[in-house]
Structure formats: C-alpha cells, structure tokens
Short mmCIF file of C-alpha atoms in Angstrom, two decimals:
data_model
loop_
_atom_site.label_atom_id
_atom_site.label_comp_id
_atom_site.label_asym_id
_atom_site.label_seq_id
_atom_site.Cartn_x
_atom_site.Cartn_y
_atom_site.Cartn_z
CA MET O 51 36.52 -10.71 -55.49
CA GLU O 52 39.39 -12.81 -56.90
CA GLY O 53 40.12 -15.77 -54.55
CA GLY O 54 37.46 -14.52 -52.29
CA LEU O 55 34.41 -16.45 -50.96
CA ASP O 56 31.12 -16.53 -53.00
CA ILE O 57 28.54 -16.67 -50.17
CA PHE O 58 25.63 -17.34 -52.43
CA GLN O 59 27.57 -20.33 -53.86
CA ILE O 60 28.51 -21.58 -50.52
CA LEU O 61 24.92 -21.53 -49.41
CA LEU O 62 23.77 -23.41 -52.39
CA GLU O 63 26.24 -25.98 -51.62
CA SER O 64 25.31 -26.12 -48.06
CA GLY O 65 23.69 -29.31 -46.34
CA LEU O 66 19.98 -29.73 -46.40
CA VAL O 67 19.76 -28.86 -42.77
CA VAL O 68 21.17 -25.41 -43.14
CA LYS O 69 19.17 -24.92 -46.19
CA PHE O 70 15.87 -26.01 -44.36
CA VAL O 71 16.83 -23.62 -41.41
CA LEU O 72 17.41 -20.69 -43.56
CA LEU O 73 13.99 -21.34 -45.56
CA LEU O 74 12.33 -21.61 -42.30
CA LEU O 75 13.83 -18.23 -41.12
CA ILE O 76 12.87 -16.45 -44.43
CA ILE O 77 9.21 -17.74 -44.12
CA CYS O 78 9.19 -16.53 -40.47
CA SER O 79 10.45 -12.96 -41.74
CA ILE O 80 7.77 -12.76 -44.56
CA VAL O 81 5.10 -13.61 -42.13
CA SER O 82 6.16 -11.10 -39.54
CA TRP O 83 6.47 -8.33 -42.18
CA ALA O 84 3.03 -9.26 -43.52
CA ILE O 85 1.73 -9.16 -39.92
CA ILE O 86 3.38 -5.83 -39.13
CA TYR O 87 1.91 -4.28 -42.46
CA GLN O 88 -1.48 -5.61 -41.87
CA LYS O 89 -1.52 -4.64 -38.20
CA ARG O 90 -0.35 -1.07 -39.11
CA LYS O 91 -3.11 -0.64 -41.45
CA THR O 92 -5.60 -1.77 -38.93
CA PHE O 93 -4.25 0.47 -36.02
CA GLN O 94 -4.27 3.35 -38.20
CA LYS O 95 -7.93 2.94 -39.17
CA ILE O 96 -8.76 2.31 -35.60
CA LEU O 97 -7.16 5.53 -34.49
CA ASP O 98 -8.80 7.51 -37.30
CA GLN O 99 -12.13 6.35 -36.57
CA ASN O 100 -11.92 6.70 -33.02
CA GLY O 101 -11.18 10.45 -33.32
CA ASP O 102 -14.06 10.74 -35.58
CA PHE O 103 -16.60 8.87 -33.54
CA LEU O 104 -15.50 10.42 -30.35
CA SER O 105 -15.94 14.00 -31.76
CA PHE O 106 -19.46 13.07 -32.96
CA PHE O 107 -20.44 11.33 -29.55
CA GLN O 108 -19.31 14.27 -27.54
CA SER O 109 -21.15 16.79 -29.61
CA SER O 110 -24.47 14.70 -30.18
CA GLN O 111 -27.40 14.53 -27.77
CA SER O 112 -29.22 11.58 -29.66
CA LEU O 113 -28.43 7.85 -29.07
CA VAL O 114 -30.07 6.98 -32.45
CA GLU O 115 -27.84 9.60 -34.29
CA ILE O 116 -24.90 8.24 -32.66
CA GLN O 117 -25.78 4.61 -33.23
CA GLY O 118 -25.94 5.57 -37.09
CA GLN O 119 -22.29 6.94 -36.71
CA ALA O 120 -21.36 3.76 -34.94
CA GLU O 121 -22.53 1.60 -37.62
CA SER O 122 -20.56 3.56 -40.26
CA LEU O 123 -17.33 3.56 -38.10
CA GLU O 124 -17.21 0.12 -37.33
CA LYS O 125 -13.46 -0.25 -36.79
CA SER O 126 -13.41 2.24 -34.04
CA THR O 127 -13.07 0.44 -30.57
CA SER O 128 -15.33 3.22 -28.99
CA SER O 129 -18.02 2.44 -31.49
CA VAL O 130 -18.02 -1.19 -30.74
CA MET O 131 -18.39 -0.37 -26.93
CA PHE O 132 -21.17 2.03 -27.90
CA ARG O 133 -23.07 -0.72 -30.05
CA HIS O 134 -22.79 -3.08 -27.04
CA GLY O 135 -24.01 -0.59 -24.57
CA PHE O 136 -26.74 0.87 -26.69
CA GLY O 137 -27.75 -2.62 -27.55
CA GLU O 138 -28.19 -3.59 -23.99
CA LEU O 139 -30.18 -0.42 -23.35
CA LYS O 140 -32.55 -1.17 -26.13
CA LYS O 141 -32.99 -4.75 -24.67
CA ILE O 142 -33.98 -3.13 -21.23
CA ARG O 143 -36.39 -1.08 -23.00
CA ALA O 144 -38.05 -3.89 -24.78
CA ARG O 145 -38.25 -5.82 -21.69
CA LEU O 146 -40.05 -3.15 -19.71
CA LYS O 147 -42.22 -2.56 -22.58
CA GLU O 148 -43.41 -6.20 -22.73
CA THR O 149 -44.34 -6.07 -19.18
CA GLY O 150 -46.13 -2.64 -19.39
CA ARG O 151 -43.50 -0.87 -17.40
CA GLU O 152 -41.88 1.22 -20.02
CA ASP O 153 -42.43 4.54 -17.97
CA GLU O 154 -40.19 2.84 -15.33
CA LEU O 155 -37.05 2.98 -17.34
CA ARG O 156 -35.25 5.47 -15.10
CA THR O 157 -36.01 3.56 -11.83
CA TYR O 158 -35.02 0.43 -13.46
CA LEU O 159 -31.67 1.86 -14.66
CA ASN O 160 -31.04 3.41 -11.11
CA GLU O 161 -31.82 0.10 -9.40
CA HIS O 162 -30.28 -2.41 -11.83
CA GLY O 163 -29.64 -1.33 -15.35
CA MET O 164 -26.35 0.72 -14.99
CA ALA O 165 -24.75 -2.47 -13.85
CA ALA O 166 -25.82 -4.26 -16.84
CA LEU O 167 -24.71 -1.47 -19.17
CA GLU O 168 -21.32 -1.80 -17.46
CA ARG O 169 -21.06 -5.43 -18.25
CA SER O 170 -22.07 -4.66 -21.96
CA LEU O 171 -19.50 -2.10 -22.22
CA LYS O 172 -16.95 -4.50 -20.87
CA GLN O 173 -18.20 -7.14 -23.60
CA GLY O 174 -17.59 -4.54 -26.25
CA ALA O 175 -14.15 -3.62 -24.92
CA ASN O 176 -13.07 -7.33 -24.99
CA GLU O 177 -14.51 -7.65 -28.56
CA ALA O 178 -12.41 -4.72 -29.56
CA SER O 179 -9.40 -6.06 -27.78
CA GLU O 180 -9.57 -9.36 -29.55
CA VAL O 181 -9.20 -7.60 -32.88
CA MET O 182 -6.33 -5.60 -31.69
CA ASP O 183 -4.64 -8.68 -30.20
CA ASP O 184 -5.13 -10.71 -33.27
CA LYS O 185 -1.88 -12.24 -34.60
CA LEU O 186 0.36 -10.52 -31.91
CA SER O 187 1.16 -13.93 -30.54
CA THR O 188 2.37 -14.94 -33.78
CA LEU O 189 4.82 -11.98 -33.82
CA ALA O 190 5.97 -12.83 -30.24
CA THR O 191 6.40 -16.45 -31.23
CA ILE O 192 8.71 -15.57 -34.34
CA GLY O 193 10.55 -13.06 -32.08
CA SER O 194 11.30 -15.55 -29.56
CA ILE O 195 12.17 -18.81 -31.90
CA SER O 196 13.88 -17.32 -34.74
CA PRO O 197 17.31 -16.66 -32.84
CA PHE O 198 17.14 -20.19 -31.55
CA ILE O 199 16.44 -21.58 -35.07
CA GLY O 200 19.28 -19.53 -36.21
CA LEU O 201 21.39 -20.71 -33.43
CA PHE O 202 20.66 -24.44 -34.36
CA GLY O 203 21.89 -23.52 -38.13
CA THR O 204 24.86 -21.84 -36.53
CA VAL O 205 25.72 -24.91 -34.32
CA TRP O 206 25.13 -27.10 -37.47
CA GLY O 207 27.34 -24.97 -39.62
CA ILE O 208 30.15 -25.33 -37.13
CA ILE O 209 29.90 -28.91 -37.16
CA ASP O 210 30.23 -28.89 -40.70
CA ALA O 211 33.18 -26.70 -40.29
CA PHE O 212 34.97 -29.15 -38.04
CA ALA O 213 34.05 -31.96 -40.37
CA GLY O 214 35.81 -29.97 -43.08
CA LEU O 215 38.75 -29.32 -40.86
CA ALA O 216 39.48 -32.96 -40.18
CA SER O 217 39.16 -33.98 -43.66
CA GLY O 218 40.81 -30.94 -45.40
CA GLY O 219 43.91 -30.83 -43.32
CA GLY O 220 43.32 -27.46 -41.65
CA SER O 221 43.00 -25.37 -44.86
CA ILE O 222 40.72 -22.23 -44.98
CA GLU O 223 38.95 -23.73 -47.83
CA ALA O 224 38.08 -26.69 -46.01
CA VAL O 225 36.47 -24.77 -42.95
CA ALA O 226 35.05 -21.76 -44.68
CA PRO O 227 31.88 -23.10 -45.99
CA GLY O 228 30.89 -24.42 -42.51
CA ILE O 229 31.72 -21.11 -40.77
CA ALA O 230 29.92 -19.11 -43.56
CA GLU O 231 26.80 -21.27 -42.97
CA ALA O 232 27.05 -20.75 -39.46
CA LEU O 233 27.38 -16.97 -39.46
CA VAL O 234 24.64 -16.59 -42.17
CA ALA O 235 22.30 -18.72 -40.04
CA THR O 236 23.08 -16.33 -37.23
CA ALA O 237 22.41 -13.25 -39.25
CA VAL O 238 19.04 -14.49 -40.82
CA GLY O 239 17.82 -15.50 -37.38
CA LEU O 240 18.29 -12.06 -35.82
CA ALA O 241 16.88 -10.44 -39.02
CA ALA O 242 13.78 -12.43 -38.60
CA ALA O 243 13.56 -11.79 -34.72
CA ILE O 244 14.44 -7.97 -34.50
CA PRO O 245 11.30 -6.86 -36.75
CA ALA O 246 9.03 -9.45 -34.85
CA VAL O 247 10.13 -8.26 -31.25
CA TRP O 248 9.87 -4.64 -32.38
CA GLY O 249 6.34 -4.99 -33.91
CA PHE O 250 5.09 -6.80 -31.04
CA ASN O 251 6.31 -4.11 -28.70
CA TYR O 252 5.18 -1.34 -30.72
CA PHE O 253 1.66 -2.69 -31.16
CA SER O 254 1.27 -3.80 -27.63
CA ASN O 255 2.05 -0.12 -26.53
CA ARG O 256 -0.56 0.91 -29.03
CA ILE O 257 -3.09 -1.55 -27.40
CA SER O 258 -2.23 -0.10 -23.86
CA ASN O 259 -2.95 3.42 -25.08
CA ILE O 260 -6.05 2.46 -26.74
CA THR O 261 -7.30 0.48 -23.84
CA LEU O 262 -7.16 3.51 -21.70
CA GLU O 263 -9.26 5.54 -24.21
CA MET O 264 -11.66 2.80 -23.95
CA GLU O 265 -11.77 2.99 -20.26
CA SER O 266 -12.43 6.64 -20.58
CA PHE O 267 -15.26 6.29 -23.12
CA GLY O 268 -16.98 3.61 -21.03
CA GLN O 269 -17.32 6.43 -18.43
CA GLU O 270 -18.25 8.91 -20.73
CA PHE O 271 -21.03 6.59 -22.18
CA LEU O 272 -22.54 6.15 -18.56
CA ASN O 273 -22.24 9.71 -17.90
CA PHE O 274 -24.35 10.26 -21.06
CA ILE O 275 -26.91 7.89 -20.07
CA GLU O 276 -27.11 9.42 -16.63
CA ARG O 277 -27.44 12.95 -17.92
CA ASN O 278 -29.80 12.26 -20.90
CA VAL O 279 -31.66 8.85 -20.68
CA LEU O 280 -32.28 9.01 -16.95
CA ILE O 281 -34.05 12.37 -17.19
CA SER O 282 -35.81 12.06 -20.68
CA LYS O 283 -36.55 9.34 -23.39
CA ASP O 284 -34.45 9.27 -26.56
#
C-alpha cells in the first residue's frame, strides 16, 4: 500500500535481539508441529493395534497364539503388557521345571505367582506409558516459554520504539518499526505456544483414556490366567 508499512522490510531492518527472538520462536513452532505430527501417527497406530489385539485376545484360548499376535502388534499397549505378563508366567514355569515341581504351577500361582504377574503387568504398563509420554514434556515446555520469549521481544521492540521516538521527534515513522517489532514478536510467540499447548492437552487426554484401557486389560489378563492356566496347561 502506498505510504504504508512493509512489515517484512521492517523485520529485516530490526535489531539482532528481535531477529534472534523471532528465529527462536520459529524453531519452537517447527519442533512442536513435528512432535504433534509424529505423536498423532504413533497414537493412531496404538489405537488401531489395541483394537486388533484385544479382539484376538478375547476370542483366543491359547496363550502361545496370543503371544504370536502380540509380537506382530508391538505398538499395542495391551500387547506390551501381555508380553511382560506371559514372560513372567514362562519364567515361573521354568523355575518350577528346574526344581522338578512343574505339576505344582496351579498351587504356586495361587500362593505366590499372581502377585508376580501383577507386578510384571505393571512394568509393561510403565513401559507403554514411557512411549506415549515421549516428547510431551517438550510440547509443555514450548507452550510455557514461547509467550515469555515473545514478551521479551515485545519489550525490546517497545524499547526500540521509545528510542526512535526520542531521536525522531515524535513522528510515526520513527516509532513504527519498534511497535511493529513488538507486535510481531507477540503474535509469533502466541502462534508457537497455542499449538503446543493444544497438542499437550490433546495427547494427555489420549494417554488418560489408554491408561484406563491398560488397567482394564490387566484385569482381563489375570482373569484369563485364572480361567485357563490355573485349571489346565497351555
């Protein structure tokens, strides 16, 4: 526009501090969007594989067959828990076999083994949770600090505006560059923070829902052991 302000030209002519602030915010924004994209793919795969694995688990009566399915659906949080639980069961069987007490599996599980299975399921749940939690702290950090980084650029831009006011005799041309720097820094700070905060809250909610599913699966697994392993050998 004739006689208007060229924002990009003003930013190109801005001081090193404001340029550094904007560059830092752009990097934060790129990182947050990359994490959001990667986490979305990860969670979609987890949800899809959870559905497939749970359907197979609920329709099968063979732990060995379920283990094969768990190995092929490795992203499923339920399959991670199953591998830990079944792995502990196999260790118990191996220890009993070494001592010639393989026929005492049912008695051992009733007296000691179920608690061991519960601990192994919890370890599996913790392992799955670590995968889901990965990089969420980065999103939270970007969402928290970006507005303050933008605020720093805003303050610095206002300082430049006052410096221009002092040296330019109060004309709009003297203060406009500093004000433009301040407003752009604020806008870019918010643009970096808002998606990061949204992503953190969105994925945290997904994690809460999947955690409830994992707790439910843990009970299903123990019920399966009680119904099948305690009355017959797989």
